[in-house]
């Protein structure tokens, strides 16, 4: 499959439009038992690690390093090999449907 330059430019334009409409993470850190996200629209979003699948049993040292994906739509916790979707978090989705049912 050959991808043309025009297709690449169109995809980049669609992504730029999506990012402009949806807040993404610009900064993320662990502070006093809470994960803090600073979003591209200036808002702050916080949650406790035990609320999120993959972080629920983490030690504070496991949460100190948080990597933000290049587009700002994902968080990676290297010490835990855990990933979270920023758009899902903002919608109140902190894990898979099965996990959410078992962690009210």
mmCIF file of C-alpha atoms in Angstrom:
data_model
loop_
_atom_site.group_PDB
_atom_site.id
_atom_site.type_symbol
_atom_site.label_atom_id
_atom_site.label_comp_id
_atom_site.label_asym_id
_atom_site.label_seq_id
_atom_site.Cartn_x
_atom_site.Cartn_y
_atom_site.Cartn_z
ATOM 1 C CA UNK A 1 0.000 0.000 0.000
ATOM 2 C CA UNK A 2 1.403 3.355 -1.042
ATOM 3 C CA UNK A 3 0.517 6.426 0.987
ATOM 4 C CA UNK A 4 0.705 9.697 -0.868
ATOM 5 C CA UNK A 5 1.930 13.002 0.475
ATOM 6 C CA UNK A 6 -1.600 14.347 0.031
ATOM 7 C CA UNK A 7 -2.987 11.561 2.246
ATOM 8 C CA UNK A 8 -0.377 12.296 4.907
ATOM 9 C CA UNK A 9 -1.247 16.020 4.886
ATOM 10 C CA UNK A 10 -4.972 15.214 5.101
ATOM 11 C CA UNK A 11 -4.390 12.873 8.052
ATOM 12 C CA UNK A 12 -2.263 15.490 9.814
ATOM 13 C CA UNK A 13 -5.009 18.084 9.289
ATOM 14 C CA UNK A 14 -7.638 15.718 10.738
ATOM 15 C CA UNK A 15 -5.438 15.029 13.758
ATOM 16 C CA UNK A 16 -4.761 18.727 14.318
ATOM 17 C CA UNK A 17 -8.508 19.411 14.201
ATOM 18 C CA UNK A 18 -9.241 16.588 16.668
ATOM 19 C CA UNK A 19 -6.575 17.761 19.093
ATOM 20 C CA UNK A 20 -7.874 21.331 18.925
ATOM 21 C CA UNK A 21 -11.380 20.148 19.927
ATOM 22 C CA UNK A 22 -10.339 17.711 22.668
ATOM 23 C CA UNK A 23 -8.208 18.610 25.680
ATOM 24 C CA UNK A 24 -5.023 16.586 25.934
ATOM 25 C CA UNK A 25 -2.427 16.183 28.676
ATOM 26 C CA UNK A 26 0.404 18.713 28.671
ATOM 27 C CA UNK A 27 1.771 17.767 32.105
ATOM 28 C CA UNK A 28 1.232 14.834 34.472
ATOM 29 C CA UNK A 29 2.615 14.152 37.925
ATOM 30 C CA UNK A 30 1.977 12.301 41.165
ATOM 31 C CA UNK A 31 1.383 14.522 44.192
ATOM 32 C CA UNK A 32 0.332 13.492 47.690
ATOM 33 C CA UNK A 33 -1.586 10.386 46.666
ATOM 34 C CA UNK A 34 -3.135 11.926 43.545
ATOM 35 C CA UNK A 35 -2.369 11.822 39.820
ATOM 36 C CA UNK A 36 -2.591 15.366 38.447
ATOM 37 C CA UNK A 37 -3.077 16.169 34.768
ATOM 38 C CA UNK A 38 -2.690 19.673 33.391
ATOM 39 C CA UNK A 39 -4.691 19.813 30.181
ATOM 40 C CA UNK A 40 -4.157 21.791 26.996
ATOM 41 C CA UNK A 41 -7.213 23.938 27.793
ATOM 42 C CA UNK A 42 -5.648 24.972 31.124
ATOM 43 C CA UNK A 43 -7.889 22.796 33.264
ATOM 44 C CA UNK A 44 -6.592 20.439 35.923
ATOM 45 C CA UNK A 45 -7.881 16.866 36.242
ATOM 46 C CA UNK A 46 -7.062 14.716 39.253
ATOM 47 C CA UNK A 47 -7.744 11.153 40.316
ATOM 48 C CA UNK A 48 -6.512 8.686 42.900
ATOM 49 C CA UNK A 49 -4.361 5.834 41.551
ATOM 50 C CA UNK A 50 -6.606 3.201 43.113
ATOM 51 C CA UNK A 51 -9.375 4.410 40.796
ATOM 52 C CA UNK A 52 -7.481 3.314 37.662
ATOM 53 C CA UNK A 53 -6.831 -0.138 36.272
ATOM 54 C CA UNK A 54 -3.148 -0.985 36.488
ATOM 55 C CA UNK A 55 -2.450 1.620 39.167
ATOM 56 C CA UNK A 56 -4.675 0.323 41.951
ATOM 57 C CA UNK A 57 -1.881 -1.504 43.830
ATOM 58 C CA UNK A 58 0.978 0.824 42.897
ATOM 59 C CA UNK A 59 3.455 2.149 45.413
ATOM 60 C CA UNK A 60 4.175 5.889 45.388
ATOM 61 C CA UNK A 61 7.609 5.284 43.835
ATOM 62 C CA UNK A 62 5.900 3.442 40.938
ATOM 63 C CA UNK A 63 3.820 6.531 40.181
ATOM 64 C CA UNK A 64 6.511 9.196 40.180
ATOM 65 C CA UNK A 65 7.458 8.750 36.523
ATOM 66 C CA UNK A 66 4.626 9.403 34.089
ATOM 67 C CA UNK A 67 5.209 9.650 30.359
ATOM 68 C CA UNK A 68 2.767 11.543 28.154
ATOM 69 C CA UNK A 69 2.266 10.270 24.603
ATOM 70 C CA UNK A 70 3.387 12.625 21.811
ATOM 71 C CA UNK A 71 -0.225 13.635 21.077
ATOM 72 C CA UNK A 72 -1.048 14.032 24.771
ATOM 73 C CA UNK A 73 -3.828 11.467 24.611
ATOM 74 C CA UNK A 74 -2.121 8.739 26.625
ATOM 75 C CA UNK A 75 -0.261 8.253 29.888
ATOM 76 C CA UNK A 76 2.364 5.578 30.448
ATOM 77 C CA UNK A 77 3.670 4.480 33.836
ATOM 78 C CA UNK A 78 6.990 2.742 33.030
ATOM 79 C CA UNK A 79 7.488 1.174 36.467
ATOM 80 C CA UNK A 80 4.124 -0.562 36.129
ATOM 81 C CA UNK A 81 4.002 -1.012 32.336
ATOM 82 C CA UNK A 82 0.527 0.528 32.578
ATOM 83 C CA UNK A 83 -1.157 2.800 30.058
ATOM 84 C CA UNK A 84 -4.219 5.023 30.407
ATOM 85 C CA UNK A 85 -6.213 6.918 27.800
ATOM 86 C CA UNK A 86 -6.623 10.619 28.592
ATOM 87 C CA UNK A 87 -9.937 10.965 26.677
ATOM 88 C CA UNK A 88 -11.297 7.918 28.531
ATOM 89 C CA UNK A 89 -10.205 9.318 31.914
ATOM 90 C CA UNK A 90 -11.929 12.611 31.142
ATOM 91 C CA UNK A 91 -15.107 10.636 30.424
ATOM 92 C CA UNK A 92 -14.839 8.762 33.721
ATOM 93 C CA UNK A 93 -13.558 5.509 32.228
ATOM 94 C CA UNK A 94 -10.707 4.259 34.400
ATOM 95 C CA UNK A 95 -10.356 0.728 33.028
ATOM 96 C CA UNK A 96 -12.011 -2.023 31.041
ATOM 97 C CA UNK A 97 -15.753 -2.564 31.414
ATOM 98 C CA UNK A 98 -15.167 -5.705 33.473
ATOM 99 C CA UNK A 99 -12.666 -3.940 35.717
ATOM 100 C CA UNK A 100 -14.988 -0.959 36.196
ATOM 101 C CA UNK A 101 -17.853 -3.295 37.220
ATOM 102 C CA UNK A 102 -15.652 -4.891 39.877
ATOM 103 C CA UNK A 103 -14.244 -1.543 41.162
ATOM 104 C CA UNK A 104 -17.215 0.779 41.784
#
